[in-house]
Amino acid sequence: MSDEAAVEATTAQGEAFGFRARLGEMMQASPLAPDELMFNLGLYVRSSLLVKFLVLHDVYRRIQHIPGALIEFGTWRGQNLVLLENLRAIHEPFNKQRTIIGFDTFSGYPEEAGMAAKSTETHGGYDTGRTYPDYLGELLQVHEGMNAFGHLRGNHRLIAGDVCETAPKYFADHPETLVAFAFFDMGPYEPTAAALQAILPHMMPGSVLLFDELTWAGAPGEAIAFKEAFRDRPYKIEKCQFYPSKSLVTLT
Ligand SMILES: C[S@@+](CC[C@H](N)C(=O)[O-])C[C@H]1O[C@@H](n2cnc3c(N)ncnc32)[C@H](O)[C@@H]1O
């Protein structure tokens, strides 16, 4: 890239950050009443967020025909769990067998992960606060309650703690579990490898895995764990159509 082009690119990036900050200000100072805001949230959804919704929609269509739970390893605020519940309601309104499970410490990256200072500072190290899992649990129930067969609730689980311990324990305690979909969004090798080892015996042909950063040199742990786990397993891999840095793996 020429110096001139580099300056132009940096300026363009700076301008985009400025608009992003302005969007935040405009949302905070929204003239919409809270009720109106709930119906018009799209006013503030950026393309970089909308694309995540599209990715999950694509995933849902792929796993709809197979049984099993939908899991997110690295849940943080739980937006994806809520989206999955609502995609379930749209695609399979009467299927109350779709357990949706979120694994997270809910207190951010464990210190030894070495992630706290580096790539997580914009979100306070992803610490959601002690009471957040209760809030998220109720939020999931509220969404469930508004959807078809809303009187049947309780199919969602939030598992707090280090995945290296909670994932093997969860599957030992719930041997009936089948896994239709798992999203890996933690980053480091150890929890990703532990979660992969825990779920693989419970997956079947057609099960889908979504990896957030399989090709990112900044955090090679995901790729290393993936290659180890899939060395002798048949699978198909593709990059997400709308979000090329995310990868989709389907068991064959
Ligand atoms: C990038 S954030 C996840 C973002 C979320 N998937 C989303 O799309 O909104 C990574 C999450 O992984 C969690 N995490 C990291 N290491 C973990 C571990 N060993 N056990 C459980 N959760 C972990 C962090 O607490 C953090 O919430």
mmCIF file of C-alpha atoms in Angstrom, residues 22-204:
data_model
loop_
_atom_site.group_PDB
_atom_site.id
_atom_site.type_symbol
_atom_site.label_atom_id
_atom_site.label_comp_id
_atom_site.label_asym_id
_atom_site.label_seq_id
_atom_site.Cartn_x
_atom_site.Cartn_y
_atom_site.Cartn_z
ATOM 1 C CA ARG A 22 -21.940 8.922 17.349
ATOM 2 C CA LEU A 23 -24.344 5.986 16.940
ATOM 3 C CA GLY A 24 -23.770 5.166 20.615
ATOM 4 C CA GLU A 25 -24.488 8.762 21.603
ATOM 5 C CA MET A 26 -27.605 8.864 19.445
ATOM 6 C CA MET A 27 -28.897 5.649 20.984
ATOM 7 C CA GLN A 28 -28.291 6.975 24.465
ATOM 8 C CA ALA A 29 -30.088 10.199 23.646
ATOM 9 C CA SER A 30 -32.817 8.433 21.654
ATOM 10 C CA PRO A 31 -36.053 10.420 21.291
ATOM 11 C CA LEU A 32 -37.975 7.114 21.345
ATOM 12 C CA ALA A 33 -39.856 6.061 24.461
ATOM 13 C CA PRO A 34 -38.683 2.677 25.891
ATOM 14 C CA ASP A 35 -41.697 0.834 24.418
ATOM 15 C CA GLU A 36 -41.103 2.364 20.999
ATOM 16 C CA LEU A 37 -37.400 1.617 21.262
ATOM 17 C CA MET A 38 -38.111 -2.103 21.745
ATOM 18 C CA PHE A 39 -40.026 -2.122 18.438
ATOM 19 C CA ASN A 40 -37.409 -0.089 16.593
ATOM 20 C CA LEU A 41 -34.116 -1.531 17.844
ATOM 21 C CA GLY A 42 -32.981 -1.951 14.237
ATOM 22 C CA LEU A 43 -32.357 1.806 14.177
ATOM 23 C CA TYR A 44 -29.184 1.139 16.111
ATOM 24 C CA VAL A 45 -28.095 -2.279 14.768
ATOM 25 C CA ARG A 46 -24.864 -1.901 12.777
ATOM 26 C CA SER A 47 -24.072 -4.140 9.812
ATOM 27 C CA SER A 48 -21.278 -5.713 11.890
ATOM 28 C CA LEU A 49 -23.905 -6.862 14.403
ATOM 29 C CA LEU A 50 -26.607 -7.704 11.879
ATOM 30 C CA VAL A 51 -24.204 -10.086 10.144
ATOM 31 C CA LYS A 52 -23.900 -12.099 13.366
ATOM 32 C CA PHE A 53 -27.672 -12.584 13.386
ATOM 33 C CA LEU A 54 -27.482 -13.764 9.756
ATOM 34 C CA VAL A 55 -24.737 -16.268 10.601
ATOM 35 C CA LEU A 56 -26.829 -17.818 13.368
ATOM 36 C CA HIS A 57 -29.850 -17.922 11.081
ATOM 37 C CA ASP A 58 -27.775 -19.779 8.484
ATOM 38 C CA VAL A 59 -26.613 -22.219 11.169
ATOM 39 C CA TYR A 60 -30.156 -22.791 12.401
ATOM 40 C CA ARG A 61 -31.373 -23.783 8.948
ATOM 41 C CA ARG A 62 -28.536 -26.312 8.739
ATOM 42 C CA ILE A 63 -29.321 -28.106 12.019
ATOM 43 C CA GLN A 64 -33.088 -27.832 12.007
ATOM 44 C CA HIS A 65 -33.570 -31.402 10.736
ATOM 45 C CA ILE A 66 -31.439 -33.079 13.411
ATOM 46 C CA PRO A 67 -32.120 -33.448 17.127
ATOM 47 C CA GLY A 68 -29.936 -32.082 19.873
ATOM 48 C CA ALA A 69 -28.896 -29.138 21.988
ATOM 49 C CA LEU A 70 -27.593 -25.754 20.861
ATOM 50 C CA ILE A 71 -24.536 -24.695 22.834
ATOM 51 C CA GLU A 72 -22.412 -21.585 23.120
ATOM 52 C CA PHE A 73 -19.001 -21.849 24.771
ATOM 53 C CA GLY A 74 -18.231 -18.269 25.793
ATOM 54 C CA THR A 75 -21.672 -16.778 26.303
ATOM 55 C CA TRP A 76 -20.787 -13.356 27.753
ATOM 56 C CA ARG A 77 -24.048 -11.296 27.821
ATOM 57 C CA GLY A 78 -25.999 -14.123 26.191
ATOM 58 C CA GLN A 79 -27.219 -12.311 23.087
ATOM 59 C CA ASN A 80 -26.640 -15.416 20.960
ATOM 60 C CA LEU A 81 -28.639 -17.604 23.352
ATOM 61 C CA VAL A 82 -31.580 -15.222 23.103
ATOM 62 C CA LEU A 83 -31.247 -15.193 19.313
ATOM 63 C CA LEU A 84 -31.173 -18.999 19.248
ATOM 64 C CA GLU A 85 -34.333 -19.189 21.379
ATOM 65 C CA ASN A 86 -36.094 -16.836 18.979
ATOM 66 C CA LEU A 87 -34.792 -18.657 15.901
ATOM 67 C CA ARG A 88 -36.128 -21.839 17.496
ATOM 68 C CA ALA A 89 -39.490 -20.139 17.897
ATOM 69 C CA ILE A 90 -39.491 -19.115 14.230
ATOM 70 C CA HIS A 91 -38.176 -22.337 12.700
ATOM 71 C CA GLU A 92 -39.582 -24.945 15.081
ATOM 72 C CA PRO A 93 -42.207 -23.264 17.258
ATOM 73 C CA PHE A 94 -43.460 -26.554 18.698
ATOM 74 C CA ASN A 95 -40.112 -28.144 19.361
ATOM 75 C CA LYS A 96 -39.556 -27.761 23.092
ATOM 76 C CA GLN A 97 -36.803 -30.379 23.041
ATOM 77 C CA ARG A 98 -34.160 -27.906 21.868
ATOM 78 C CA THR A 99 -32.118 -27.331 24.955
ATOM 79 C CA ILE A 100 -30.072 -24.131 24.668
ATOM 80 C CA ILE A 101 -26.967 -24.095 26.844
ATOM 81 C CA GLY A 102 -24.522 -21.304 27.615
ATOM 82 C CA PHE A 103 -21.134 -21.931 29.224
ATOM 83 C CA ASP A 104 -19.132 -19.052 30.669
ATOM 84 C CA THR A 105 -17.290 -18.103 33.821
ATOM 85 C CA PHE A 106 -19.498 -14.968 33.763
ATOM 86 C CA SER A 107 -16.528 -13.343 35.516
ATOM 87 C CA GLY A 108 -14.459 -12.990 32.345
ATOM 88 C CA TYR A 109 -11.296 -14.717 31.257
ATOM 89 C CA PRO A 110 -9.538 -16.691 33.969
ATOM 90 C CA GLU A 111 -6.314 -14.859 34.782
ATOM 91 C CA GLU A 112 -4.029 -17.598 33.480
ATOM 92 C CA ALA A 113 -5.655 -17.312 30.014
ATOM 93 C CA GLY A 114 -3.551 -14.176 29.471
ATOM 94 C CA MET A 115 -6.444 -12.510 27.615
ATOM 95 C CA ALA A 116 -7.637 -10.046 30.235
ATOM 96 C CA ALA A 117 -5.423 -7.111 29.354
ATOM 97 C CA LYS A 118 -4.837 -7.821 25.693
ATOM 98 C CA SER A 119 -7.936 -8.284 23.631
ATOM 99 C CA THR A 120 -10.751 -7.817 26.091
ATOM 100 C CA GLU A 121 -10.339 -4.351 27.496
ATOM 101 C CA THR A 122 -13.253 -2.858 25.570
ATOM 102 C CA HIS A 123 -15.616 -5.149 27.466
ATOM 103 C CA GLY A 124 -14.082 -4.958 30.940
ATOM 104 C CA GLY A 125 -12.479 -8.360 30.519
ATOM 105 C CA TYR A 126 -15.990 -9.772 29.879
ATOM 106 C CA ASP A 127 -16.864 -9.828 33.577
ATOM 107 C CA THR A 128 -20.677 -9.676 33.563
ATOM 108 C CA GLY A 129 -21.017 -9.161 37.309
ATOM 109 C CA ARG A 130 -22.135 -11.671 39.921
ATOM 110 C CA THR A 131 -25.900 -11.357 39.444
ATOM 111 C CA TYR A 132 -25.901 -11.340 35.638
ATOM 112 C CA PRO A 133 -26.564 -15.090 35.138
ATOM 113 C CA ASP A 134 -29.836 -14.661 37.095
ATOM 114 C CA TYR A 135 -30.787 -11.705 34.899
ATOM 115 C CA LEU A 136 -29.954 -13.629 31.720
ATOM 116 C CA GLY A 137 -31.794 -16.717 32.979
ATOM 117 C CA GLU A 138 -34.935 -14.657 33.507
ATOM 118 C CA LEU A 139 -34.496 -12.913 30.141
ATOM 119 C CA LEU A 140 -34.389 -16.296 28.404
ATOM 120 C CA GLN A 141 -37.545 -17.364 30.260
ATOM 121 C CA VAL A 142 -39.310 -14.152 29.248
ATOM 122 C CA HIS A 143 -38.493 -14.803 25.587
ATOM 123 C CA GLU A 144 -39.549 -18.438 25.932
ATOM 124 C CA GLY A 145 -42.749 -17.314 27.617
ATOM 125 C CA MET A 146 -43.685 -15.060 24.673
ATOM 126 C CA ASN A 147 -43.107 -17.830 22.132
ATOM 127 C CA ALA A 148 -45.426 -20.723 21.188
ATOM 128 C CA PHE A 149 -46.050 -23.199 24.043
ATOM 129 C CA GLY A 150 -44.659 -20.474 26.302
ATOM 130 C CA HIS A 151 -46.120 -22.158 29.369
ATOM 131 C CA LEU A 152 -43.511 -24.922 28.941
ATOM 132 C CA ARG A 153 -40.287 -23.310 30.117
ATOM 133 C CA GLY A 154 -36.996 -24.356 31.610
ATOM 134 C CA ASN A 155 -35.257 -25.870 28.608
ATOM 135 C CA HIS A 156 -32.342 -23.470 28.767
ATOM 136 C CA ARG A 157 -29.273 -23.774 30.962
ATOM 137 C CA LEU A 158 -26.505 -21.414 31.993
ATOM 138 C CA ILE A 159 -23.434 -23.194 33.269
ATOM 139 C CA ALA A 160 -21.126 -20.903 35.219
ATOM 140 C CA GLY A 161 -17.463 -21.704 35.783
ATOM 141 C CA ASP A 162 -14.314 -22.617 33.915
ATOM 142 C CA VAL A 163 -15.265 -24.744 30.893
ATOM 143 C CA CYS A 164 -12.279 -27.020 31.543
ATOM 144 C CA GLU A 165 -14.223 -28.272 34.568
ATOM 145 C CA THR A 166 -17.870 -27.537 33.746
ATOM 146 C CA ALA A 167 -18.029 -29.057 30.240
ATOM 147 C CA PRO A 168 -16.818 -32.583 31.169
ATOM 148 C CA LYS A 169 -19.030 -32.505 34.273
ATOM 149 C CA TYR A 170 -22.115 -31.360 32.344
ATOM 150 C CA PHE A 171 -21.861 -34.245 29.875
ATOM 151 C CA ALA A 172 -21.119 -36.781 32.610
ATOM 152 C CA ASP A 173 -24.241 -35.563 34.445
ATOM 153 C CA HIS A 174 -26.393 -35.461 31.259
ATOM 154 C CA PRO A 175 -25.449 -38.553 29.215
ATOM 155 C CA GLU A 176 -28.726 -38.216 27.250
ATOM 156 C CA THR A 177 -27.429 -35.054 25.541
ATOM 157 C CA LEU A 178 -27.009 -34.884 21.777
ATOM 158 C CA VAL A 179 -25.328 -31.804 20.346
ATOM 159 C CA ALA A 180 -26.741 -30.327 17.148
ATOM 160 C CA PHE A 181 -24.758 -27.087 17.263
ATOM 161 C CA ALA A 182 -21.878 -25.648 19.257
ATOM 162 C CA PHE A 183 -20.360 -22.188 18.938
ATOM 163 C CA PHE A 184 -16.763 -21.777 20.137
ATOM 164 C CA ASP A 185 -16.094 -18.193 21.116
ATOM 165 C CA MET A 186 -13.570 -18.332 23.957
ATOM 166 C CA GLY A 187 -10.265 -18.174 22.095
ATOM 167 C CA PRO A 188 -7.517 -19.847 24.139
ATOM 168 C CA TYR A 189 -6.475 -23.459 23.576
ATOM 169 C CA GLU A 190 -7.275 -25.054 26.959
ATOM 170 C CA PRO A 191 -11.006 -24.302 27.280
ATOM 171 C CA THR A 192 -11.572 -24.844 23.541
ATOM 172 C CA ALA A 193 -9.854 -28.257 23.638
ATOM 173 C CA ALA A 194 -11.708 -29.254 26.833
ATOM 174 C CA ALA A 195 -15.074 -28.247 25.371
ATOM 175 C CA LEU A 196 -14.374 -30.043 22.075
ATOM 176 C CA GLN A 197 -13.373 -33.253 23.852
ATOM 177 C CA ALA A 198 -16.493 -33.040 26.020
ATOM 178 C CA ILE A 199 -18.972 -32.662 23.161
ATOM 179 C CA LEU A 200 -17.511 -34.843 20.409
ATOM 180 C CA PRO A 201 -18.946 -38.148 21.714
ATOM 181 C CA HIS A 202 -22.381 -36.495 21.705
ATOM 182 C CA MET A 203 -22.334 -35.203 18.139
ATOM 183 C CA MET A 204 -23.634 -36.912 14.997
#
